[in-house]
mmCIF file of C-alpha atoms in Angstrom:
data_model
loop_
_atom_site.group_PDB
_atom_site.id
_atom_site.type_symbol
_atom_site.label_atom_id
_atom_site.label_comp_id
_atom_site.label_asym_id
_atom_site.label_seq_id
_atom_site.Cartn_x
_atom_site.Cartn_y
_atom_site.Cartn_z
ATOM 1 C CA MET A 1 5.419 90.126 94.397
ATOM 2 C CA HIS A 2 2.878 89.385 91.701
ATOM 3 C CA MET A 3 3.905 86.768 89.155
ATOM 4 C CA SER A 4 1.432 86.512 86.321
ATOM 5 C CA LEU A 5 1.081 83.281 84.384
ATOM 6 C CA THR A 6 -0.238 83.152 80.837
ATOM 7 C CA GLY A 7 -2.133 80.039 79.895
ATOM 8 C CA PRO A 8 -2.952 77.289 79.785
ATOM 9 C CA ILE A 9 -2.766 77.176 76.017
ATOM 10 C CA TYR A 10 -4.415 74.153 74.379
ATOM 11 C CA ILE A 11 -2.191 72.483 71.799
ATOM 12 C CA GLU A 12 -4.199 70.411 69.330
ATOM 13 C CA GLY A 13 -2.793 66.940 68.746
ATOM 14 C CA ALA A 14 -0.492 67.018 71.784
ATOM 15 C CA GLU A 15 -0.578 63.599 73.440
ATOM 16 C CA LYS A 16 0.927 62.139 76.589
ATOM 17 C CA GLY A 17 4.406 60.891 75.696
ATOM 18 C CA ASP A 18 5.015 63.590 73.059
ATOM 19 C CA VAL A 19 7.608 66.313 73.543
ATOM 20 C CA LEU A 20 6.793 70.019 73.258
ATOM 21 C CA GLU A 21 9.519 72.030 71.529
ATOM 22 C CA VAL A 22 9.484 75.676 72.656
ATOM 23 C CA ARG A 23 11.560 77.983 70.453
ATOM 24 C CA ILE A 24 12.194 81.375 72.042
ATOM 25 C CA GLN A 25 12.428 83.648 69.028
ATOM 26 C CA LYS A 26 12.289 87.103 70.571
ATOM 27 C CA ILE A 27 11.718 88.767 73.947
ATOM 28 C CA GLN A 28 10.589 92.392 73.898
ATOM 29 C CA LEU A 29 10.169 94.718 76.840
ATOM 30 C CA ALA A 30 6.509 95.613 77.319
ATOM 31 C CA ILE A 31 7.159 98.553 79.655
ATOM 32 C CA PRO A 32 10.210 100.758 80.346
ATOM 33 C CA TYR A 33 10.716 99.710 83.983
ATOM 34 C CA ALA A 34 11.317 96.716 86.221
ATOM 35 C CA LEU A 35 10.461 96.033 89.862
ATOM 36 C CA ASN A 36 12.779 94.756 92.564
ATOM 37 C CA ALA A 37 11.092 93.943 95.875
ATOM 38 C CA PHE A 38 11.401 92.142 99.175
ATOM 39 C CA SER A 39 9.071 91.632 102.126
ATOM 40 C CA PRO A 40 9.392 90.506 105.758
ATOM 41 C CA GLY A 41 9.825 86.810 106.409
ATOM 42 C CA ARG A 42 10.846 85.998 102.834
ATOM 43 C CA GLY A 43 14.028 85.590 100.834
ATOM 44 C CA PHE A 44 17.466 84.424 101.936
ATOM 45 C CA LEU A 45 17.649 86.736 104.984
ATOM 46 C CA PRO A 46 14.028 86.743 106.187
ATOM 47 C CA ASP A 47 14.772 88.008 109.712
ATOM 48 C CA ASP A 48 17.171 90.778 108.708
ATOM 49 C CA TYR A 49 14.541 92.903 106.966
ATOM 50 C CA PRO A 50 11.314 93.279 109.000
ATOM 51 C CA TYR A 51 9.886 95.706 106.420
ATOM 52 C CA ALA A 52 8.894 95.627 102.761
ATOM 53 C CA LYS A 53 10.470 97.636 99.988
ATOM 54 C CA THR A 54 9.854 97.937 96.256
ATOM 55 C CA LYS A 55 12.229 99.690 93.891
ATOM 56 C CA VAL A 56 11.193 100.815 90.408
ATOM 57 C CA ILE A 57 14.132 100.460 88.013
ATOM 58 C CA PRO A 58 14.057 102.481 84.743
ATOM 59 C CA LEU A 59 15.124 100.557 81.635
ATOM 60 C CA ASP A 60 16.891 101.725 78.495
ATOM 61 C CA GLU A 61 15.828 99.275 75.777
ATOM 62 C CA LYS A 62 18.077 100.832 73.112
ATOM 63 C CA ARG A 63 21.196 100.393 75.259
ATOM 64 C CA MET A 64 19.787 97.240 76.963
ATOM 65 C CA VAL A 65 20.680 98.438 80.455
ATOM 66 C CA ALA A 66 18.737 98.931 83.677
ATOM 67 C CA HIS A 67 19.504 102.175 85.553
ATOM 68 C CA PHE A 68 19.608 100.816 89.124
ATOM 69 C CA ALA A 69 20.996 103.960 90.786
ATOM 70 C CA ASP A 70 23.226 106.910 89.972
ATOM 71 C CA GLY A 71 26.358 105.437 88.421
ATOM 72 C CA ILE A 72 25.006 101.854 88.498
ATOM 73 C CA GLU A 73 23.755 100.316 85.251
ATOM 74 C CA ILE A 74 22.992 96.615 84.911
ATOM 75 C CA PRO A 75 23.236 94.975 81.466
ATOM 76 C CA MET A 76 19.943 93.370 80.438
ATOM 77 C CA ARG A 77 19.726 89.921 78.898
ATOM 78 C CA PRO A 78 15.999 89.059 78.963
ATOM 79 C CA PHE A 79 14.989 85.437 79.587
ATOM 80 C CA PHE A 80 11.919 83.458 80.643
ATOM 81 C CA GLY A 81 12.064 82.361 84.265
ATOM 82 C CA SER A 82 8.997 80.150 84.124
ATOM 83 C CA MET A 83 7.414 78.121 81.366
ATOM 84 C CA GLY A 84 5.906 74.704 81.411
ATOM 85 C CA ILE A 85 3.096 72.308 80.690
ATOM 86 C CA ALA A 86 0.356 70.570 82.646
ATOM 87 C CA PRO A 87 1.793 68.088 85.165
ATOM 88 C CA PRO A 88 0.733 64.421 85.177
ATOM 89 C CA ASP A 89 -2.970 64.046 86.029
ATOM 90 C CA VAL A 90 -2.192 62.019 89.173
ATOM 91 C CA THR A 91 -0.500 65.028 90.827
ATOM 92 C CA GLY A 92 -3.620 67.200 90.888
ATOM 93 C CA ARG A 93 -3.140 70.915 91.419
ATOM 94 C CA ILE A 94 0.463 71.976 92.074
ATOM 95 C CA SER A 95 2.363 75.175 92.802
ATOM 96 C CA SER A 96 3.898 77.021 89.853
ATOM 97 C CA ASN A 97 6.952 77.807 91.987
ATOM 98 C CA PRO A 98 9.225 74.735 92.118
ATOM 99 C CA PRO A 99 10.489 73.213 88.865
ATOM 100 C CA TRP A 100 9.547 69.597 88.245
ATOM 101 C CA VAL A 101 8.672 67.203 85.395
ATOM 102 C CA HIS A 102 6.348 69.853 83.954
ATOM 103 C CA ALA A 103 9.276 72.348 83.728
ATOM 104 C CA GLY A 104 7.760 75.287 85.653
ATOM 105 C CA ASN A 105 9.847 77.868 87.487
ATOM 106 C CA LEU A 106 13.188 76.970 85.899
ATOM 107 C CA ASP A 107 14.801 80.399 86.417
ATOM 108 C CA ASN A 108 17.479 79.506 83.876
ATOM 109 C CA LYS A 109 19.131 82.711 82.671
ATOM 110 C CA ASP A 110 20.192 80.920 79.480
ATOM 111 C CA LEU A 111 16.576 80.625 78.197
ATOM 112 C CA VAL A 112 17.052 83.691 75.988
ATOM 113 C CA ALA A 113 15.996 84.549 72.430
ATOM 114 C CA GLY A 114 17.409 81.950 70.071
ATOM 115 C CA THR A 115 17.256 79.026 72.515
ATOM 116 C CA THR A 116 14.978 75.977 72.490
ATOM 117 C CA LEU A 117 13.433 74.111 75.430
ATOM 118 C CA PHE A 118 12.070 70.544 75.128
ATOM 119 C CA ILE A 119 9.387 69.523 77.650
ATOM 120 C CA PRO A 120 7.764 66.056 77.833
ATOM 121 C CA ILE A 121 3.957 66.146 77.646
ATOM 122 C CA HIS A 122 2.088 64.472 80.521
ATOM 123 C CA ALA A 123 -1.544 65.400 79.733
ATOM 124 C CA ALA A 124 -3.112 65.445 76.263
ATOM 125 C CA GLY A 125 -3.875 68.872 74.826
ATOM 126 C CA ARG A 126 -3.610 71.131 77.853
ATOM 127 C CA CYS A 127 0.003 71.989 77.656
ATOM 128 C CA SER A 128 1.666 75.290 77.758
ATOM 129 C CA ARG A 129 2.065 78.322 80.003
ATOM 130 C CA LEU A 130 4.561 81.170 80.101
ATOM 131 C CA ALA A 131 5.444 83.598 82.841
ATOM 132 C CA THR A 132 7.978 85.811 84.538
ATOM 133 C CA ALA A 133 10.134 87.003 81.730
ATOM 134 C CA MET A 134 13.173 88.474 83.458
ATOM 135 C CA ARG A 135 15.432 91.267 82.318
ATOM 136 C CA ALA A 136 18.652 90.465 84.149
ATOM 137 C CA ARG A 137 19.841 88.017 86.765
ATOM 138 C CA GLY A 138 22.816 86.169 88.127
ATOM 139 C CA MET A 139 22.806 82.462 88.848
ATOM 140 C CA ALA A 140 21.813 82.891 92.511
ATOM 141 C CA ARG A 141 19.101 84.811 94.389
ATOM 142 C CA TRP A 142 19.459 86.980 97.435
ATOM 143 C CA MET A 143 16.176 88.463 98.666
ATOM 144 C CA SER A 144 14.835 87.984 95.135
ATOM 145 C CA PRO A 145 17.191 90.478 93.427
ATOM 146 C CA HIS A 146 16.003 89.944 89.906
ATOM 147 C CA SER A 147 14.014 92.302 87.749
ATOM 148 C CA LYS A 148 10.817 90.978 86.287
ATOM 149 C CA LEU A 149 9.064 91.942 83.079
ATOM 150 C CA HIS A 150 5.382 92.678 83.586
#
């Protein structure tokens, strides 16, 4: 599945040792659908599904629900799954997937509108990136069953 990252965003005056305060003021849906997908060899049960599948899930922004199937609606509570800063220079290039000292792929469903995240700065200026705003999710993953905003 494609996960787009926005950034890096240069923050003037940001120095190593400072702390970036990220205030999530509002999360709006850009499109009226979400994608749920899995592929062979991935997820929690990689050998049980030797094929790929993608499901398009219509969204109702007024009611804040995802229409998963007939009779199944999932309440939406949008949050940012991944946001972070540049890692320490000594690490070089790193994956955006695992969370670490740079924040990264936190997948914390409580990072919703109205919350604040504090991230220590490790490299002057080149700081911020945002990605994978999610519409709904539980605290655990099974074959990546979360719906991503694109």
